[in-house]
mmCIF file of C-alpha atoms in Angstrom:
data_model
loop_
_atom_site.group_PDB
_atom_site.id
_atom_site.type_symbol
_atom_site.label_atom_id
_atom_site.label_comp_id
_atom_site.label_asym_id
_atom_site.label_seq_id
_atom_site.Cartn_x
_atom_site.Cartn_y
_atom_site.Cartn_z
ATOM 1 C CA ALA A 22 -7.261 12.321 -10.305
ATOM 2 C CA GLN A 23 -3.945 10.693 -9.866
ATOM 3 C CA LYS A 24 -3.076 7.719 -12.005
ATOM 4 C CA ILE A 25 -0.243 5.244 -11.784
ATOM 5 C CA THR A 26 0.540 2.841 -14.607
ATOM 6 C CA GLN A 27 2.636 -0.310 -14.478
ATOM 7 C CA THR A 28 2.643 -1.908 -17.911
ATOM 8 C CA GLN A 29 4.546 -5.099 -17.072
ATOM 9 C CA PRO A 30 2.245 -7.707 -15.492
ATOM 10 C CA GLY A 31 5.163 -10.109 -15.114
ATOM 11 C CA MET A 32 8.920 -10.000 -15.403
ATOM 12 C CA PHE A 33 11.622 -12.655 -15.253
ATOM 13 C CA VAL A 34 15.259 -12.070 -14.344
ATOM 14 C CA GLN A 35 18.227 -14.330 -13.867
ATOM 15 C CA GLU A 36 19.721 -14.428 -10.404
ATOM 16 C CA LYS A 37 22.506 -11.832 -9.917
ATOM 17 C CA GLU A 38 21.371 -9.753 -12.888
ATOM 18 C CA ALA A 39 19.752 -6.312 -12.731
ATOM 19 C CA VAL A 40 16.115 -5.672 -13.605
ATOM 20 C CA THR A 41 14.041 -2.539 -14.229
ATOM 21 C CA LEU A 42 10.368 -2.336 -13.322
ATOM 22 C CA ASP A 43 8.490 0.426 -15.100
ATOM 23 C CA CYS A 44 6.135 2.978 -13.582
ATOM 24 C CA THR A 45 4.572 6.078 -15.087
ATOM 25 C CA TYR A 46 2.295 8.485 -13.313
ATOM 26 C CA ASP A 47 0.011 11.369 -14.035
ATOM 27 C CA THR A 48 -0.620 14.303 -11.754
ATOM 28 C CA SER A 49 -1.160 18.038 -11.943
ATOM 29 C CA ASP A 50 0.042 18.571 -8.372
ATOM 30 C CA PRO A 51 3.610 19.949 -8.275
ATOM 31 C CA SER A 52 4.217 18.326 -4.892
ATOM 32 C CA TYR A 53 4.001 14.561 -4.672
ATOM 33 C CA GLY A 54 5.814 11.499 -3.470
ATOM 34 C CA LEU A 55 6.509 8.299 -5.368
ATOM 35 C CA PHE A 56 6.969 4.945 -3.661
ATOM 36 C CA TRP A 57 7.787 1.365 -4.414
ATOM 37 C CA TYR A 58 6.503 -1.479 -2.277
ATOM 38 C CA LYS A 59 7.289 -5.188 -2.381
ATOM 39 C CA GLN A 60 4.599 -7.709 -1.540
ATOM 40 C CA PRO A 61 5.723 -11.322 -1.043
ATOM 41 C CA SER A 62 3.174 -14.129 -1.154
ATOM 42 C CA SER A 63 2.727 -13.776 2.603
ATOM 43 C CA GLY A 64 0.912 -10.518 1.983
ATOM 44 C CA GLU A 65 2.755 -7.807 3.868
ATOM 45 C CA MET A 66 3.589 -4.611 1.984
ATOM 46 C CA ILE A 67 7.257 -3.803 2.412
ATOM 47 C CA PHE A 68 8.415 -0.242 1.736
ATOM 48 C CA LEU A 69 11.433 -0.159 -0.575
ATOM 49 C CA ILE A 70 12.172 3.366 -1.733
ATOM 50 C CA TYR A 71 10.802 6.915 -1.873
ATOM 51 C CA GLN A 72 11.296 9.814 -4.306
ATOM 52 C CA GLY A 73 9.964 13.289 -3.671
ATOM 53 C CA SER A 74 8.914 15.439 -6.605
ATOM 54 C CA TYR A 75 11.398 18.151 -5.649
ATOM 55 C CA ASP A 76 14.315 15.808 -5.038
ATOM 56 C CA GLN A 77 17.167 16.594 -7.400
ATOM 57 C CA GLN A 78 18.871 13.239 -7.176
ATOM 58 C CA ASN A 79 17.534 9.763 -7.787
ATOM 59 C CA ALA A 80 16.800 7.839 -4.617
ATOM 60 C CA THR A 81 18.867 4.791 -3.713
ATOM 61 C CA GLU A 82 18.428 2.216 -0.950
ATOM 62 C CA GLY A 83 20.935 -0.598 -1.010
ATOM 63 C CA ARG A 84 20.259 -2.706 -4.125
ATOM 64 C CA TYR A 85 17.230 -0.557 -5.014
ATOM 65 C CA SER A 86 17.415 2.644 -7.011
ATOM 66 C CA LEU A 87 14.710 4.778 -8.511
ATOM 67 C CA ASN A 88 15.222 6.186 -11.995
ATOM 68 C CA PHE A 89 13.198 9.388 -11.709
ATOM 69 C CA GLN A 90 12.498 11.238 -14.958
ATOM 70 C CA LYS A 91 10.197 14.052 -13.971
ATOM 71 C CA ALA A 92 9.549 15.448 -17.440
ATOM 72 C CA ARG A 93 8.515 11.998 -18.647
ATOM 73 C CA LYS A 94 6.592 11.328 -15.425
ATOM 74 C CA SER A 95 8.318 8.033 -14.921
ATOM 75 C CA ALA A 96 9.711 6.438 -11.764
ATOM 76 C CA ASN A 97 11.248 3.122 -12.652
ATOM 77 C CA LEU A 98 12.624 0.784 -9.995
ATOM 78 C CA VAL A 99 16.005 -0.771 -10.649
ATOM 79 C CA ILE A 100 16.984 -3.833 -8.639
ATOM 80 C CA SER A 101 20.642 -4.723 -8.934
ATOM 81 C CA ALA A 102 22.137 -8.176 -8.331
ATOM 82 C CA SER A 103 18.759 -9.920 -8.112
ATOM 83 C CA GLN A 104 18.293 -12.572 -5.454
ATOM 84 C CA LEU A 105 15.804 -15.441 -5.263
ATOM 85 C CA GLY A 106 14.153 -13.653 -2.350
ATOM 86 C CA ASP A 107 13.317 -10.739 -4.633
ATOM 87 C CA SER A 108 10.579 -12.827 -6.261
ATOM 88 C CA ALA A 109 7.398 -10.979 -5.306
ATOM 89 C CA MET A 110 4.784 -8.509 -6.455
ATOM 90 C CA TYR A 111 6.049 -4.940 -6.795
ATOM 91 C CA PHE A 112 3.755 -1.928 -6.591
ATOM 92 C CA CYS A 113 4.447 1.649 -7.574
ATOM 93 C CA ALA A 114 2.424 4.208 -5.630
ATOM 94 C CA MET A 115 1.964 7.954 -5.380
ATOM 95 C CA ARG A 116 0.750 10.498 -2.838
ATOM 96 C CA GLU A 117 -0.151 14.047 -3.837
ATOM 97 C CA ALA A 118 0.135 16.957 -1.427
ATOM 98 C CA HIS A 119 -3.396 18.133 -2.154
ATOM 99 C CA TYR A 120 -5.132 14.815 -1.616
ATOM 100 C CA LEU A 121 -4.581 14.671 2.108
ATOM 101 C CA ASN A 122 -3.493 11.151 2.843
ATOM 102 C CA ASP A 123 -4.597 9.137 -0.131
ATOM 103 C CA MET A 124 -1.972 6.790 -1.552
ATOM 104 C CA ARG A 125 -2.931 5.032 -4.767
ATOM 105 C CA PHE A 126 -1.230 2.044 -6.311
ATOM 106 C CA GLY A 127 -0.424 0.842 -9.791
ATOM 107 C CA ALA A 128 -1.576 -2.592 -10.941
ATOM 108 C CA GLY A 129 1.704 -4.179 -9.928
ATOM 109 C CA THR A 130 4.427 -6.256 -11.562
ATOM 110 C CA ARG A 131 5.135 -9.837 -10.556
ATOM 111 C CA LEU A 132 8.882 -10.422 -10.582
ATOM 112 C CA THR A 133 10.271 -13.928 -10.749
ATOM 113 C CA VAL A 134 13.986 -14.475 -10.172
ATOM 114 C CA LYS A 135 15.342 -17.598 -11.834
ATOM 115 C CA PRO A 136 18.268 -19.529 -10.306
ATOM 116 C CA ASP B 9 8.495 0.257 17.706
ATOM 117 C CA THR B 10 8.200 0.635 13.928
ATOM 118 C CA GLU B 11 5.473 -1.899 13.305
ATOM 119 C CA VAL B 12 1.818 -2.016 12.504
ATOM 120 C CA THR B 13 0.231 -5.078 14.073
ATOM 121 C CA GLN B 14 -2.917 -6.614 12.651
ATOM 122 C CA THR B 15 -5.023 -9.318 14.247
ATOM 123 C CA PRO B 16 -6.188 -11.856 13.422
ATOM 124 C CA LYS B 17 -3.966 -12.980 10.556
ATOM 125 C CA HIS B 18 -6.673 -15.240 9.166
ATOM 126 C CA LEU B 19 -10.441 -15.117 9.627
ATOM 127 C CA VAL B 20 -13.226 -17.293 8.292
ATOM 128 C CA MET B 21 -16.733 -16.028 8.921
ATOM 129 C CA GLY B 22 -20.256 -16.824 7.861
ATOM 130 C CA MET B 23 -22.478 -14.296 6.151
ATOM 131 C CA THR B 24 -24.530 -13.786 9.324
ATOM 132 C CA ASN B 25 -21.556 -13.370 11.651
ATOM 133 C CA LYS B 26 -20.215 -10.216 13.252
ATOM 134 C CA LYS B 27 -16.461 -9.956 13.562
ATOM 135 C CA SER B 28 -13.823 -7.271 13.968
ATOM 136 C CA LEU B 29 -10.371 -6.698 12.573
ATOM 137 C CA LYS B 30 -7.864 -4.920 14.765
ATOM 138 C CA CYS B 31 -4.884 -2.745 13.900
ATOM 139 C CA GLU B 32 -2.391 -1.186 16.311
ATOM 140 C CA GLN B 33 0.624 1.094 15.918
ATOM 141 C CA HIS B 34 2.882 2.863 18.414
ATOM 142 C CA MET B 35 4.851 5.107 16.086
ATOM 143 C CA GLY B 36 2.891 8.237 16.970
ATOM 144 C CA HIS B 37 1.342 8.335 13.512
ATOM 145 C CA ARG B 38 -1.851 10.385 13.387
ATOM 146 C CA ALA B 39 -3.196 8.930 10.139
ATOM 147 C CA MET B 40 -4.428 5.366 9.791
ATOM 148 C CA TYR B 41 -5.888 3.534 6.818
ATOM 149 C CA TRP B 42 -7.811 0.468 5.779
ATOM 150 C CA TYR B 43 -7.180 -1.067 2.379
ATOM 151 C CA LYS B 44 -8.859 -4.021 0.700
ATOM 152 C CA GLN B 45 -6.853 -6.182 -1.674
ATOM 153 C CA LYS B 46 -8.317 -8.862 -3.901
ATOM 154 C CA ALA B 47 -6.073 -11.555 -5.329
ATOM 155 C CA LYS B 48 -3.678 -10.334 -8.035
ATOM 156 C CA LYS B 49 -4.956 -6.760 -7.670
ATOM 157 C CA PRO B 50 -3.473 -3.643 -6.039
ATOM 158 C CA PRO B 51 -4.720 -2.482 -2.638
ATOM 159 C CA GLU B 52 -7.810 -0.285 -2.790
ATOM 160 C CA LEU B 53 -8.350 2.440 -0.245
ATOM 161 C CA MET B 54 -11.398 2.009 1.994
ATOM 162 C CA PHE B 55 -11.091 4.457 4.887
ATOM 163 C CA VAL B 56 -8.736 7.118 6.181
ATOM 164 C CA TYR B 57 -8.624 8.377 9.763
ATOM 165 C CA SER B 58 -6.736 11.478 10.752
ATOM 166 C CA TYR B 59 -6.450 12.460 14.400
ATOM 167 C CA GLU B 60 -9.008 9.759 15.227
ATOM 168 C CA LYS B 61 -11.617 11.238 12.899
ATOM 169 C CA LEU B 62 -12.846 9.683 9.688
ATOM 170 C CA SER B 63 -11.612 11.845 6.825
ATOM 171 C CA ILE B 64 -12.105 9.599 3.796
ATOM 172 C CA ASN B 65 -14.729 6.919 3.125
ATOM 173 C CA GLU B 66 -14.373 5.560 -0.371
ATOM 174 C CA SER B 67 -18.078 4.715 -0.721
ATOM 175 C CA VAL B 68 -17.614 1.517 1.228
ATOM 176 C CA PRO B 69 -20.799 -0.512 1.957
ATOM 177 C CA SER B 70 -22.204 -0.054 5.449
ATOM 178 C CA ARG B 71 -21.529 -3.692 6.302
ATOM 179 C CA PHE B 72 -17.971 -2.429 6.904
ATOM 180 C CA SER B 73 -17.825 -0.097 9.903
ATOM 181 C CA PRO B 74 -14.528 1.497 10.904
ATOM 182 C CA GLU B 75 -13.689 2.747 14.359
ATOM 183 C CA CYS B 76 -10.709 4.603 15.767
ATOM 184 C CA PRO B 77 -10.938 4.487 19.576
ATOM 185 C CA ASN B 78 -7.586 6.234 20.072
ATOM 186 C CA SER B 79 -4.528 7.338 18.152
ATOM 187 C CA SER B 80 -2.942 3.882 18.289
ATOM 188 C CA LEU B 81 -5.893 1.664 17.444
ATOM 189 C CA LEU B 82 -8.008 1.137 14.371
ATOM 190 C CA ASN B 83 -10.799 -1.396 14.109
ATOM 191 C CA LEU B 84 -12.889 -2.624 11.226
ATOM 192 C CA HIS B 85 -16.217 -4.096 12.264
ATOM 193 C CA LEU B 86 -17.734 -6.596 9.864
ATOM 194 C CA HIS B 87 -21.387 -7.590 9.663
ATOM 195 C CA ALA B 88 -23.457 -9.480 7.114
ATOM 196 C CA LEU B 89 -20.608 -9.769 4.646
ATOM 197 C CA GLN B 90 -20.859 -11.386 1.241
ATOM 198 C CA PRO B 91 -18.512 -14.002 -0.263
ATOM 199 C CA GLU B 92 -17.157 -11.328 -2.622
ATOM 200 C CA ASP B 93 -15.845 -9.482 0.429
ATOM 201 C CA SER B 94 -13.247 -12.211 0.842
ATOM 202 C CA ALA B 95 -9.887 -10.489 0.490
ATOM 203 C CA LEU B 96 -6.716 -9.395 2.240
ATOM 204 C CA TYR B 97 -7.423 -6.414 4.491
ATOM 205 C CA LEU B 98 -4.412 -4.223 5.072
ATOM 206 C CA CYS B 99 -4.018 -1.575 7.726
ATOM 207 C CA ALA B 100 -1.438 1.190 7.420
ATOM 208 C CA SER B 101 -0.338 4.267 9.290
ATOM 209 C CA SER B 102 1.603 7.396 8.446
ATOM 210 C CA GLU B 103 2.487 10.843 9.621
ATOM 211 C CA TRP B 104 -0.249 13.320 8.757
ATOM 212 C CA GLY B 105 0.348 15.988 6.165
ATOM 213 C CA THR B 106 3.702 14.785 4.875
ATOM 214 C CA PRO B 107 4.442 13.016 1.586
ATOM 215 C CA HIS B 108 6.241 10.188 3.295
ATOM 216 C CA GLY B 109 5.270 6.565 2.934
ATOM 217 C CA TYR B 110 2.950 4.359 4.861
ATOM 218 C CA THR B 111 3.868 1.549 7.215
ATOM 219 C CA PHE B 112 1.689 -1.451 6.523
ATOM 220 C CA GLY B 113 0.620 -4.309 8.706
ATOM 221 C CA SER B 114 0.860 -7.877 7.474
ATOM 222 C CA GLY B 115 -2.854 -8.002 6.789
ATOM 223 C CA THR B 116 -5.841 -10.156 7.676
ATOM 224 C CA ARG B 117 -6.884 -12.759 5.138
ATOM 225 C CA LEU B 118 -10.668 -12.831 5.337
ATOM 226 C CA THR B 119 -12.797 -15.609 3.896
ATOM 227 C CA VAL B 120 -16.577 -15.246 3.918
ATOM 228 C CA VAL B 121 -18.465 -18.521 3.572
#
């Protein structure tokens, strides 16, 4: 069974600085997708970034980048130039090709951006 | 239209009530999902529909009854719920059979009294 681990329950970062949120995963499926979602206090899950297991380059989306280290099974999210609006819960998630459509989430990391 | 719309946004119901949650998408996605999220916890998968047929039921109690009347609509019928069922209920949709991400609705905050 797939497993996603986020070991940082909470993180603090100063506004305008960069922050890395950790995520490790475990799967025996060679084909999978890794995702990061942001969940503000309002509740909606906002898609941030996607990395496919066969992608050669790390994914980037604006201020978000994914540090994908396949051999270590890690997919850390890097947020550059943090903004106050980045304060939220962040979830790492994975989908495996052989589990139909079954996305599972890590426990999440609460990020607080300080002014 | 790249949204998943959930109604209502908030719902308070008694343990003897019957209510329904509604989810709608017009992105042509053929997979739709219900997740339950308790406070400070990650979303937990409840049901998966593919091509309007139930493909995954994560051992959810029968007081939760999903329905997919067509490819754009997903309902969750609620009956005789318990206070511990109070949670945020998230609907999502995705393309079927691809490793791409889900599009989530903004959720329904359910309180059972």
